[in-house]
Coordinates of C-alpha atoms in Angstrom, one line a residue:
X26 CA 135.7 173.4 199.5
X27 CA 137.7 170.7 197.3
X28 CA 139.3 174.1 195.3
X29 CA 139.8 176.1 198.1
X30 CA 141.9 173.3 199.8
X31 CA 143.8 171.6 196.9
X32 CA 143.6 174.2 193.8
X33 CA 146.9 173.7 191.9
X34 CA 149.4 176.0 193.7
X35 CA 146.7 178.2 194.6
X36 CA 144.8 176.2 197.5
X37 CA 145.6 176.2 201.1
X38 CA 147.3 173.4 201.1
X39 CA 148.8 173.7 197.4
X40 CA 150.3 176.8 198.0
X41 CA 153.4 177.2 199.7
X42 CA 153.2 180.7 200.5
X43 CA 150.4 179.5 203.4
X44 CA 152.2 178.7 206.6
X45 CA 149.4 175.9 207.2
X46 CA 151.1 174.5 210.7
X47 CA 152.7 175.0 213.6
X48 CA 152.7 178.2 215.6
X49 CA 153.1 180.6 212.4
X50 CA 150.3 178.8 210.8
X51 CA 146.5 178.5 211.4
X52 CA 146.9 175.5 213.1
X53 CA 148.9 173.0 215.1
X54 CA 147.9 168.9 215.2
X55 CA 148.6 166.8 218.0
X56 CA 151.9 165.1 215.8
X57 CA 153.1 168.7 216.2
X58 CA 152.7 169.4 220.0
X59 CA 154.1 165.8 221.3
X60 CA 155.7 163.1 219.5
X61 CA 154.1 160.6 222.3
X62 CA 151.1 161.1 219.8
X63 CA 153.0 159.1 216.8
X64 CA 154.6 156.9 219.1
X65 CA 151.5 155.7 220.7
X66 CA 150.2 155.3 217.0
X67 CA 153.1 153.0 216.4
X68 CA 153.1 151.3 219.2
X69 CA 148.7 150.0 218.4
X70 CA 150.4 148.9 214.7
X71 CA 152.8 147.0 216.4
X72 CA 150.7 145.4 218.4
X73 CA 148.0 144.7 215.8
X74 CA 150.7 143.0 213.7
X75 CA 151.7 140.7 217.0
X76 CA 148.1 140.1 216.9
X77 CA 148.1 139.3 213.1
X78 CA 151.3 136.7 213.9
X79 CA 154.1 138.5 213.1
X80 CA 154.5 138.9 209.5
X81 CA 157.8 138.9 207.7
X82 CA 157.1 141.9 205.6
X83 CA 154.7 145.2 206.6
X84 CA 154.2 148.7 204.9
X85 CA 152.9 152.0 206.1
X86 CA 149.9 154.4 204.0
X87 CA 149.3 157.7 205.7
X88 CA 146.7 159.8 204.1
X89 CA 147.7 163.6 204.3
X90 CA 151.0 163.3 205.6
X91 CA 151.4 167.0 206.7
X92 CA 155.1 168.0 207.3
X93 CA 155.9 164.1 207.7
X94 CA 155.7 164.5 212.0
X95 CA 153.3 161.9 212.6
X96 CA 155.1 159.2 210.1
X97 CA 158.4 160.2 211.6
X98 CA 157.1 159.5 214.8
X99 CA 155.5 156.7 214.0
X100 CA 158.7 155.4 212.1
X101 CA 160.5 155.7 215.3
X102 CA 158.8 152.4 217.1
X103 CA 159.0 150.4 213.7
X104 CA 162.4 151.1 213.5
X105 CA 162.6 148.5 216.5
X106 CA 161.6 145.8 214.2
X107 CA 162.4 146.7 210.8
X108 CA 165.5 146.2 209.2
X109 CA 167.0 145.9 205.9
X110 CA 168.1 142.3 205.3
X111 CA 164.6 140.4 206.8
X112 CA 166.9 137.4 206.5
X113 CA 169.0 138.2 210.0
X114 CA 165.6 137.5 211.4
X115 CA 163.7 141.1 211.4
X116 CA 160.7 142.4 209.8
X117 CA 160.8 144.0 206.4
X118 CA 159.4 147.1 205.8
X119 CA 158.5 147.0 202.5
X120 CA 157.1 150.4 201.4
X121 CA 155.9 153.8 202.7
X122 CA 152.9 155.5 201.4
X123 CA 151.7 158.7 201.5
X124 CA 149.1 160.4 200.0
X125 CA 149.4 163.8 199.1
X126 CA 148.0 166.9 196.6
X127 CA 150.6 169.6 197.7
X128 CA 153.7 169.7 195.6
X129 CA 155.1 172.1 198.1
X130 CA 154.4 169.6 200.9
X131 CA 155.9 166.5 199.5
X132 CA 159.3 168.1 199.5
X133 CA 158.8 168.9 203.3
X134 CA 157.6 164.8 203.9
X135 CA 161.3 164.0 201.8
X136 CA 163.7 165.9 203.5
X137 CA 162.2 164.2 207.1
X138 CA 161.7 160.9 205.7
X139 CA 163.9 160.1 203.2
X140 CA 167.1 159.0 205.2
X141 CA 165.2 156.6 207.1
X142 CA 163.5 155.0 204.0
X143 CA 167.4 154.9 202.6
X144 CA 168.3 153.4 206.1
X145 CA 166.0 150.3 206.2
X146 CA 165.8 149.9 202.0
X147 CA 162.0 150.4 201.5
X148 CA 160.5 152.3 198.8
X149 CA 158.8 155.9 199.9
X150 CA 156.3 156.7 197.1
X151 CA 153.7 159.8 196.9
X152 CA 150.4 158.8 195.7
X153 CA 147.3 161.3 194.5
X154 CA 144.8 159.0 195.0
X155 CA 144.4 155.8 197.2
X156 CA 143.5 153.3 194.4
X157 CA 147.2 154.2 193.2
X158 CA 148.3 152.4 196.1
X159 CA 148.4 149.1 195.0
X160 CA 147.2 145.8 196.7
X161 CA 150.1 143.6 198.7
X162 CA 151.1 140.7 200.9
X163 CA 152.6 143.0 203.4
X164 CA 150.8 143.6 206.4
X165 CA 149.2 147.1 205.6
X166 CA 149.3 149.7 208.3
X167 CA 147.5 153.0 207.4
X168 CA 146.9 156.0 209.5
X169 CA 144.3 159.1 208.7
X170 CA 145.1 161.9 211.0
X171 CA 143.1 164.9 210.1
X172 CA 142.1 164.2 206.7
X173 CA 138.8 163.2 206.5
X174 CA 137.2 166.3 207.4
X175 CA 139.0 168.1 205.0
X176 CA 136.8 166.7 202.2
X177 CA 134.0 168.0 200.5
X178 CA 130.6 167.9 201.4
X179 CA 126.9 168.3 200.3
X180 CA 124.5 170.2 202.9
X181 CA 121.2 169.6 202.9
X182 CA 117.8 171.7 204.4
X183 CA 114.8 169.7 205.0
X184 CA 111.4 171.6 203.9
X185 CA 108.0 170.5 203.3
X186 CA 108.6 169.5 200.2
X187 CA 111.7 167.5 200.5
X188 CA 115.6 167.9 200.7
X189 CA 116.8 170.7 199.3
X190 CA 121.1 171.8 198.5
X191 CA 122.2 174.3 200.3
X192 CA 124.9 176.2 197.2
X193 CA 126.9 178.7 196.8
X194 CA 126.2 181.8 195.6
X195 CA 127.8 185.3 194.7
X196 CA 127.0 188.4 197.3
X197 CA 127.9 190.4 194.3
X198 CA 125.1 192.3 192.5
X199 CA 126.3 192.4 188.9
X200 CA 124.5 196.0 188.2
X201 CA 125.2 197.8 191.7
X202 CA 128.3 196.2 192.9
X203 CA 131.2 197.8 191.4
X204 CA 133.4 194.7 192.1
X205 CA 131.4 192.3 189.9
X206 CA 133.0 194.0 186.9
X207 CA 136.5 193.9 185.4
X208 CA 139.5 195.6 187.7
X209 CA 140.1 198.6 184.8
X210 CA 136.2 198.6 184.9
X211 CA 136.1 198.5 188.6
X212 CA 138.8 201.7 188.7
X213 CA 137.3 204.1 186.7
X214 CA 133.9 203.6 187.5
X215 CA 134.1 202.8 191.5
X216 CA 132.2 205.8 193.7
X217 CA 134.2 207.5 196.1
X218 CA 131.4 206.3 198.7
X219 CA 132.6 202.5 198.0
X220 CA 135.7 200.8 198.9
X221 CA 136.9 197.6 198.5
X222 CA 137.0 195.5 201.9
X223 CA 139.0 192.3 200.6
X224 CA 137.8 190.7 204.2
X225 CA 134.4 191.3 202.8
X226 CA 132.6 187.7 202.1
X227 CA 132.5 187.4 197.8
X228 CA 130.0 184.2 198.9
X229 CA 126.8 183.5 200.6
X230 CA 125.2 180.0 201.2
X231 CA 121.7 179.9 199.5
X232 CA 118.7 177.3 199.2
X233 CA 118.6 175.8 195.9
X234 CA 115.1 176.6 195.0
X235 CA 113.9 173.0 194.1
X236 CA 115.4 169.8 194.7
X237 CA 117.7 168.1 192.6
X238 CA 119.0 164.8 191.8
X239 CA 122.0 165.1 193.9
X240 CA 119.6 165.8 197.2
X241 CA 117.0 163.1 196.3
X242 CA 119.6 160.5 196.5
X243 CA 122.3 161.5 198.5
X244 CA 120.4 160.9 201.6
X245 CA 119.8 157.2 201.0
X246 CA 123.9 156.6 200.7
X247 CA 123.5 154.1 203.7
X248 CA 121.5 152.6 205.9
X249 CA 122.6 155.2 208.5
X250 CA 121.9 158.3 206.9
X251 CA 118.3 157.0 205.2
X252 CA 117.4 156.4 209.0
X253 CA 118.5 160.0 210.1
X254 CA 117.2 162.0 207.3
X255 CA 113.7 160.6 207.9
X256 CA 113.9 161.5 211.7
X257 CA 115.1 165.0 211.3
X258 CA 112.0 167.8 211.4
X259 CA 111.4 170.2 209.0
X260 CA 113.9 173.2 208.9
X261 CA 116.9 171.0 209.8
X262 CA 120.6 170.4 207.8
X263 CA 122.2 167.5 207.1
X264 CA 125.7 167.7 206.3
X265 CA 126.6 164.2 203.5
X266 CA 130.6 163.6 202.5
X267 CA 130.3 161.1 199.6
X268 CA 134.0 161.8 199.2
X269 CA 134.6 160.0 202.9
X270 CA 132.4 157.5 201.8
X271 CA 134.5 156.8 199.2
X272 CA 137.4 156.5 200.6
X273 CA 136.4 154.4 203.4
X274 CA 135.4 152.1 200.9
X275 CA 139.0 152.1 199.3
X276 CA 140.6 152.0 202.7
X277 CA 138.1 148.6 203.5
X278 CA 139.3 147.3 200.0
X279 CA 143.5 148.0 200.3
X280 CA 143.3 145.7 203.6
X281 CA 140.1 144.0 203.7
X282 CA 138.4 140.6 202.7
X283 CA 137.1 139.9 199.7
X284 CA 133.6 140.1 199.3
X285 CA 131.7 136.6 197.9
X286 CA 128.6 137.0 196.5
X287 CA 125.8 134.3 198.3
X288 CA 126.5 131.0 196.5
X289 CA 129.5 131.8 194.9
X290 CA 132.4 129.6 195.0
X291 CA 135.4 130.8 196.3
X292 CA 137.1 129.8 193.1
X293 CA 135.0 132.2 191.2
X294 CA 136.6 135.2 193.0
X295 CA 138.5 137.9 189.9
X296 CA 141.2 138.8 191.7
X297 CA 141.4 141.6 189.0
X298 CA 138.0 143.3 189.9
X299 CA 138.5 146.5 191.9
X300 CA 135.8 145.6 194.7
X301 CA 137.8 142.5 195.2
X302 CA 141.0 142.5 196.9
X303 CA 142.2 138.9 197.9
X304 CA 145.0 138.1 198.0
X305 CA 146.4 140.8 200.5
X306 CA 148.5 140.2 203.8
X307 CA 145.8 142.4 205.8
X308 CA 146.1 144.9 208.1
X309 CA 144.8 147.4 210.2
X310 CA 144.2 151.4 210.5
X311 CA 143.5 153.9 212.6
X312 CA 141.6 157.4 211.6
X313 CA 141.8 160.2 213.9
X314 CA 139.7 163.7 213.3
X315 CA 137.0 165.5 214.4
X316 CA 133.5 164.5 214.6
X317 CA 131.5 161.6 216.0
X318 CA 129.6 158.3 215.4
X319 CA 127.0 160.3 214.1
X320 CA 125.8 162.6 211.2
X321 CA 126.1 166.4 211.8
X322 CA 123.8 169.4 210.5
X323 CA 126.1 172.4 210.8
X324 CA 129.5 171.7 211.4
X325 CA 131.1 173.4 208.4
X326 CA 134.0 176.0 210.1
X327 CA 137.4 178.2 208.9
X328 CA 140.3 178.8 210.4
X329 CA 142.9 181.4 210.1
X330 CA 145.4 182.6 212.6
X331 CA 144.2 179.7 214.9
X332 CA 140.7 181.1 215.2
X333 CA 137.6 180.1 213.9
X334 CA 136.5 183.2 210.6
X335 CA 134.0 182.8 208.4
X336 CA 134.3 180.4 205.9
X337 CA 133.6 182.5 202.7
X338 CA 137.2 184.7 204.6
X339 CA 140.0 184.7 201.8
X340 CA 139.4 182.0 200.0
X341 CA 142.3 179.6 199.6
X342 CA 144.3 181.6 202.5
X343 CA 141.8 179.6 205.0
X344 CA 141.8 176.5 207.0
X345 CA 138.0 174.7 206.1
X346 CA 137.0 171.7 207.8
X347 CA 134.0 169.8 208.9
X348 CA 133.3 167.0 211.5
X349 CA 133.5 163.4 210.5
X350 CA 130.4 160.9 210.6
X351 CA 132.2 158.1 211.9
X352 CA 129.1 156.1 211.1
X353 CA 129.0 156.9 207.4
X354 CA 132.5 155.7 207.3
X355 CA 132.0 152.4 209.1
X356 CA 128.8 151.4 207.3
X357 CA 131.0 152.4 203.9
X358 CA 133.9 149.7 204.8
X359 CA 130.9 147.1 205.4
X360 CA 131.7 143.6 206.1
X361 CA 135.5 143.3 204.6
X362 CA 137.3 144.6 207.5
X363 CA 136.2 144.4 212.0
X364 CA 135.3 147.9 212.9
X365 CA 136.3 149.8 216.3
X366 CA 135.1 152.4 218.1
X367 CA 135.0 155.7 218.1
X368 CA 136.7 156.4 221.1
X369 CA 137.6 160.0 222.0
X370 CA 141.5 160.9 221.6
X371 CA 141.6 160.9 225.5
X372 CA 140.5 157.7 226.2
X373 CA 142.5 155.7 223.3
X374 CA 146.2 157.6 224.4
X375 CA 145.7 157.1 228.4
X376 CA 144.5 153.6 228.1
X377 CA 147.6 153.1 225.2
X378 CA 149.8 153.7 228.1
X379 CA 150.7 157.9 227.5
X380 CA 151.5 158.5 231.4
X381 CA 154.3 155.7 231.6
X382 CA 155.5 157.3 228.2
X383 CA 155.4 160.8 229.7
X384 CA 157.1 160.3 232.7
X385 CA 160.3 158.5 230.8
X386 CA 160.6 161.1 228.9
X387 CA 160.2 163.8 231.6
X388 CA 163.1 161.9 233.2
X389 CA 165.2 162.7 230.4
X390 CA 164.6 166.0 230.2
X391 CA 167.9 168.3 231.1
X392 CA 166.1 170.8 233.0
X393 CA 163.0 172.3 234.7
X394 CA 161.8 173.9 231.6
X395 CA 162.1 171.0 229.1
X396 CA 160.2 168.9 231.4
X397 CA 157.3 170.8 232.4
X398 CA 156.9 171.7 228.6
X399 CA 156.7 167.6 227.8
X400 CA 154.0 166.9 230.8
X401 CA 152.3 170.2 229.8
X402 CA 152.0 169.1 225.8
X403 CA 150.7 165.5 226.9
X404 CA 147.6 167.2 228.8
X405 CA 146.8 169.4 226.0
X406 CA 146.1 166.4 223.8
X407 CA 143.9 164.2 226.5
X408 CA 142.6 168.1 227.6
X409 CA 138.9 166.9 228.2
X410 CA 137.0 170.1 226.9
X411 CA 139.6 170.7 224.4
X412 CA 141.6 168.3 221.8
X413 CA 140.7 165.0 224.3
X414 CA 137.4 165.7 223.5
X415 CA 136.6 166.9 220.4
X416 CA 138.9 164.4 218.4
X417 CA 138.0 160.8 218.2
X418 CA 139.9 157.6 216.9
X419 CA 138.7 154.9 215.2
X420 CA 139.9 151.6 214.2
X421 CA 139.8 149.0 212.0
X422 CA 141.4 146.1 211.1
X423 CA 141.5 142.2 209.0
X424 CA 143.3 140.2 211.2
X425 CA 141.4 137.6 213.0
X426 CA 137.4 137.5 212.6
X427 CA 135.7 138.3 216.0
X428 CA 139.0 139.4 217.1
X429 CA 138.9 141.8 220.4
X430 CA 141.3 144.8 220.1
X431 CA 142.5 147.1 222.3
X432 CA 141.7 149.3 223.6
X433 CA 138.3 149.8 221.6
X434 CA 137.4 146.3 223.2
X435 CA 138.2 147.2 226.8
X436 CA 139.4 144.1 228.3
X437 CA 141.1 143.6 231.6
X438 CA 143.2 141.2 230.2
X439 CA 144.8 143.3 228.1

């Protein structure tokens, strides 16, 4: 999956022949349909950082940037607080991170970005990996937005004798199959009864015969999915991301507090150990995909042409994605930063206030046409059998302990 996606120049994302969103692509994010998306974004950082006291200095991390929409967006309500001199009394918005593994797409994220970053004097830097992102006194604000389920994944079967990998195999038979051998091979020898169907699957998913180290431990990553893995009956899947394990963790560790062993004195913390991260100015994020707080067996779809193929379709020319397991991700962050929700993408935009943005901005609409286009995108992404549903958000944050935040926290006071 991890090739298919990010292969140099040759992945779906890598290469920039793909048309990867947007109407001409295979698909279009909620950034892309309404920008009330990024701005209600921005508007939960802005008030996490009230929350957090108002800090002189802030940054912005956004992991698979896209074309830039959603940080642009986003960029639009800090802009109401960050200036360039923090000494006439604004905010200073120190840096703006992104994480990104297409070449082709970083140059897309520059031409949208780069004025403001010039505008405000903060420093926009492209990072491959997020322990490149280095720790700070700046509030951090970091958004995920479709990237999680983009990583790779084990799958599991149970059977009587334990977990077994599901792999991937060729469909080719090396001695029958023409198209196992060399293309000048292939040519001269290739019946006149056989063509070559390049929509034809080159890969099957198989059962790895015995169980392997990989599948004997992988299921005891947390808590969570130890529990699950024992419940599930004979025959069943069980789909494992280490990789969003991981970065959770490093998410948990760029904002969160450090973690002090039982009788250790705070004195004794290295500041220079990876798993520690004090000092830092804290902060708070938000990751927004598909999935649940839960594992999932089967999840593992392509897209092309906005619809749903079959994942082994054109490899590298193909969307691939699987759900989230919001709980594997929450029990990876552990106790350094509060965690909050899920909530489904319809509840956390109409109770962030989306119909009074709506409506403002269907009054400034020059005509008919505009306007019913703006209240028509704003549905789409609160659509409750569609995109309202199936994406969640989830939060988390170090600002206060036992701190309530909405609107995972739904409080009337609010």
């Amino acid at each position: 999956m991890q090739t298919c996606l990010t292969f140099p120049n040759l992945g779906y994302y890598t290469n920039p022949e793909n048309s990867v969103f947007g109407a001409r692509g295979d698909f279009i994010t909620s950034p892309e349909i309404s920008q009330v998306f990024g701005e209600l974004v921005g508007i939960w950082f802005l008030q996490q950082w009230n929350i957090a006291g108002r800090p002189n200095s802030i940054r912005l991390v956004e992991l698979g940037p896209g074309r830039g929409t959603l940080m642009d967006d986003i960029l639009r309500v800090i802009s109401r607080i960050a200036i360039k001199n923090p000494s006439q009394g604004g905010v200073q918005l120190k840096e703006i991170n992104l994480m990104e593994a297409s070449p082709a797409m970083r140059k897309i994220q520059e031409a949208k970005l780069r004025d403001f970053a010039t505008q405000v004097g903060c420093e926009l830097n492209w990072h491959d990996t997020i322990s490149s992102i280095k720790r700070s006194e700046a509030f951090t604000m970091i958004v995920a937005h479709e990237f999680f389920d983009a990583l790779p994944f084990y799958q599991l079967q149970k059977t009587e004798e334990g977990w077994r990998e599901v792999m991937v195999a060729s469909t080719l038979d090396p001695i029958k199959d023409p198209r196992s051998k060399s293309a000048t091979e292939t040519e001269a020898s290739l019946p006149p009864t056989i063509s070559l169907n390049p929509d034809d699957p080159l890969f099957q998913c198989v059962l790895s015969p015995s169980s392997n180290a990989m599948s004997r431990t992988v299921v005891n990553l947390s808590p969570h999915l130890k529990e699950v893995s024992e419940k599930l009956p004979v025959g069943s899947f069980l789909e494992i991301s280490v990789e969003s394990f991981l970065h959770a963790v490093a998410l948990s560790q760029l904002i969160g507090r450090p973690i002090i062993s039982e009788g250790a004195e705070e004195a004794d913390i290295d500041v220079n150990k990876p798993q520690l991260i004090s000092p830092n100015g804290g902060g708070c994020g938000l990751i927004i995909d598909y999935g649940g707080d839960q594992a999932f067996e089967n999840s593992f779809r392509a897209f092309k042409d906005h619809k749903i193929v079959d994942v082994f379709h054109q490899p590298g020319k193909t969307d691939l994605t699987a759900n989230v397991d919001f709980a594997l991700i929450k029990q990876a962050m552990g106790a350094q930063v509060d965690k909050h929700g899920p909530l489904t993408q319809s509840e956390f935009l109409q109770k962030m206030g989306m119909s009074v943005r709506v409506m403002a901005l269907a009054r400034q609409a020059k005509d008919e046409e505009r306007r019913a286009a703006i209240v028509d995108a704003a549905e789409r992404l609160v659509d409750p059998v569609g995109m309202g549903k199936e994406y969640k958000v989830y939060g988390f944050s170090n600002i206060k302990e036992s701190m309530h935040i909405y609107p995972f926290d739904d409080i009337s006071t609010s």
